[in-house]
Amino acid sequence: QVQLVESGGGLVQPGGSLRLACVVSGTIFRLNDMRWYRQTPGKQRDLVATITTGRRVDYVDSVKGRFAISRDNARNTVYLQMDNLRPEDTAVYYCNVPRDWTTGETYWGQGTQVTVSS
């Protein structure tokens, strides 16, 4: 079974920082691109950041310069470092395998809540 478990969410003041982590099991992690999405109630789930197997990264414009995605293949973990957080960053953040190289399927974690408020 392919499983993704997110952690690191919480309540933070504007301008603060959080570091999200997603531990992946049940697949060959190093062969998968990884993504972070976020979703607020009543809105669609939006792509935030991508990191490829070759560690190429990409971000949605609204988080460029503030967020950094990284991966540790030895620990089967993808991270999202979030700095200078804004209230509009408030959302449930989801870890995602776009298409697993072993099964061809898409996988999601359960999500972790990030709340930015003063």
mmCIF file of C-alpha atoms in Angstrom:
data_model
loop_
_atom_site.group_PDB
_atom_site.id
_atom_site.type_symbol
_atom_site.label_atom_id
_atom_site.label_comp_id
_atom_site.label_asym_id
_atom_site.label_seq_id
_atom_site.Cartn_x
_atom_site.Cartn_y
_atom_site.Cartn_z
ATOM 1 C CA GLN A 1 0.000 0.000 0.000
ATOM 2 C CA VAL A 2 1.221 3.480 -0.896
ATOM 3 C CA GLN A 3 0.760 5.819 2.047
ATOM 4 C CA LEU A 4 1.496 9.507 2.567
ATOM 5 C CA VAL A 5 1.459 11.023 6.050
ATOM 6 C CA GLU A 6 1.722 14.804 6.494
ATOM 7 C CA SER A 7 2.779 16.617 9.643
ATOM 8 C CA GLY A 8 3.930 20.047 10.803
ATOM 9 C CA GLY A 9 0.780 22.120 10.446
ATOM 10 C CA GLY A 10 -0.489 24.439 13.141
ATOM 11 C CA LEU A 11 -1.392 27.980 14.121
ATOM 12 C CA VAL A 12 1.120 30.713 13.345
ATOM 13 C CA GLN A 13 1.063 34.516 13.309
ATOM 14 C CA PRO A 14 1.491 36.471 10.074
ATOM 15 C CA GLY A 15 5.164 36.627 9.196
ATOM 16 C CA GLY A 16 5.876 33.367 10.986
ATOM 17 C CA SER A 17 7.180 30.062 9.664
ATOM 18 C CA LEU A 18 6.178 26.418 9.526
ATOM 19 C CA ARG A 19 7.866 23.338 8.089
ATOM 20 C CA LEU A 20 5.616 20.618 6.710
ATOM 21 C CA ALA A 21 6.796 17.050 6.199
ATOM 22 C CA CYS A 22 5.335 14.155 4.245
ATOM 23 C CA VAL A 23 6.614 10.630 4.807
ATOM 24 C CA VAL A 24 5.915 8.245 1.924
ATOM 25 C CA SER A 25 5.852 4.455 2.167
ATOM 26 C CA GLY A 26 4.922 1.545 -0.068
ATOM 27 C CA THR A 27 6.684 2.778 -3.213
ATOM 28 C CA ILE A 28 10.098 3.627 -4.617
ATOM 29 C CA PHE A 29 10.141 7.200 -3.379
ATOM 30 C CA ARG A 30 13.190 8.346 -5.363
ATOM 31 C CA LEU A 31 11.422 7.524 -8.659
ATOM 32 C CA ASN A 32 8.456 9.823 -7.971
ATOM 33 C CA ASP A 33 7.925 13.507 -8.517
ATOM 34 C CA MET A 34 6.263 15.000 -5.427
ATOM 35 C CA ARG A 35 3.822 17.861 -4.985
ATOM 36 C CA TRP A 36 2.196 19.956 -2.301
ATOM 37 C CA TYR A 37 -1.377 21.221 -2.762
ATOM 38 C CA ARG A 38 -3.619 23.315 -0.554
ATOM 39 C CA GLN A 39 -7.370 23.735 -0.219
ATOM 40 C CA THR A 40 -9.724 26.047 1.684
ATOM 41 C CA PRO A 41 -13.434 25.343 2.315
ATOM 42 C CA GLY A 42 -15.550 25.914 -0.777
ATOM 43 C CA LYS A 43 -12.561 26.251 -3.095
ATOM 44 C CA GLN A 44 -10.667 23.912 -5.365
ATOM 45 C CA ARG A 45 -7.464 22.190 -4.404
ATOM 46 C CA ASP A 46 -4.573 24.234 -5.825
ATOM 47 C CA LEU A 47 -1.037 23.179 -6.654
ATOM 48 C CA VAL A 48 1.532 24.955 -4.481
ATOM 49 C CA ALA A 49 4.903 23.370 -5.231
ATOM 50 C CA THR A 50 6.524 20.547 -7.184
ATOM 51 C CA ILE A 51 9.856 18.787 -6.863
ATOM 52 C CA THR A 52 10.981 16.274 -9.485
ATOM 53 C CA THR A 53 13.119 13.187 -9.109
ATOM 54 C CA GLY A 54 16.028 15.355 -10.265
ATOM 55 C CA ARG A 55 15.209 17.990 -7.612
ATOM 56 C CA ARG A 56 13.947 20.572 -10.075
ATOM 57 C CA VAL A 57 11.431 22.769 -8.233
ATOM 58 C CA ASP A 58 8.478 24.896 -9.247
ATOM 59 C CA TYR A 59 6.063 27.108 -7.285
ATOM 60 C CA VAL A 60 2.817 28.935 -7.724
ATOM 61 C CA ASP A 61 3.527 32.658 -8.088
ATOM 62 C CA SER A 62 1.901 33.590 -4.786
ATOM 63 C CA VAL A 63 4.460 31.627 -2.729
ATOM 64 C CA LYS A 64 7.648 32.260 -4.709
ATOM 65 C CA GLY A 65 10.385 33.600 -2.465
ATOM 66 C CA ARG A 66 8.533 32.465 0.663
ATOM 67 C CA PHE A 67 8.138 28.678 0.329
ATOM 68 C CA ALA A 68 10.768 26.045 -0.431
ATOM 69 C CA ILE A 69 10.112 22.423 -1.335
ATOM 70 C CA SER A 70 12.831 19.828 -0.758
ATOM 71 C CA ARG A 71 13.237 16.073 -0.472
ATOM 72 C CA ASP A 72 15.332 13.558 1.419
ATOM 73 C CA ASN A 73 15.307 10.298 -0.511
ATOM 74 C CA ALA A 74 17.076 8.440 2.296
ATOM 75 C CA ARG A 75 14.160 9.250 4.602
ATOM 76 C CA ASN A 76 11.387 8.952 1.970
ATOM 77 C CA THR A 77 10.290 12.450 2.949
ATOM 78 C CA VAL A 78 9.298 15.617 1.108
ATOM 79 C CA TYR A 79 9.252 18.943 2.965
ATOM 80 C CA LEU A 80 7.645 22.327 2.507
ATOM 81 C CA GLN A 81 9.371 25.157 4.349
ATOM 82 C CA MET A 82 6.973 28.096 4.634
ATOM 83 C CA ASP A 83 8.341 31.498 5.662
ATOM 84 C CA ASN A 84 6.736 34.934 5.922
ATOM 85 C CA LEU A 85 3.314 33.342 6.136
ATOM 86 C CA ARG A 86 0.217 35.363 5.283
ATOM 87 C CA PRO A 87 -3.426 34.894 6.321
ATOM 88 C CA GLU A 88 -4.246 33.898 2.743
ATOM 89 C CA ASP A 89 -1.913 30.910 3.152
ATOM 90 C CA THR A 90 -4.439 29.406 5.567
ATOM 91 C CA ALA A 91 -5.548 26.056 4.162
ATOM 92 C CA VAL A 92 -5.309 22.318 4.498
ATOM 93 C CA TYR A 93 -2.051 21.275 2.865
ATOM 94 C CA TYR A 94 -1.876 17.940 1.049
ATOM 95 C CA CYS A 95 1.095 15.891 -0.067
ATOM 96 C CA ASN A 96 0.663 14.289 -3.494
ATOM 97 C CA VAL A 97 2.269 11.695 -5.742
ATOM 98 C CA PRO A 98 1.165 12.813 -9.244
ATOM 99 C CA ARG A 99 1.645 9.407 -10.829
ATOM 100 C CA ASP A 100 3.474 6.649 -9.056
ATOM 101 C CA TRP A 101 6.100 4.965 -11.225
ATOM 102 C CA THR A 102 5.299 1.504 -9.899
ATOM 103 C CA THR A 103 1.473 1.569 -10.034
ATOM 104 C CA GLY A 104 0.579 4.484 -12.337
ATOM 105 C CA GLU A 105 -1.840 5.786 -9.698
ATOM 106 C CA THR A 106 -2.178 9.155 -7.987
ATOM 107 C CA TYR A 107 -1.909 9.236 -4.191
ATOM 108 C CA TRP A 108 -2.840 11.792 -1.525
ATOM 109 C CA GLY A 109 -2.135 12.265 2.128
ATOM 110 C CA GLN A 110 -4.854 13.103 4.645
ATOM 111 C CA GLY A 111 -3.778 16.732 4.918
ATOM 112 C CA THR A 112 -2.468 18.998 7.647
ATOM 113 C CA GLN A 113 -4.124 22.257 8.711
ATOM 114 C CA VAL A 114 -2.171 25.508 8.468
ATOM 115 C CA THR A 115 -3.781 28.568 10.050
ATOM 116 C CA VAL A 116 -2.166 32.004 9.784
ATOM 117 C CA SER A 117 -3.850 34.491 12.098
ATOM 118 C CA SER A 118 -3.007 37.250 14.549
#
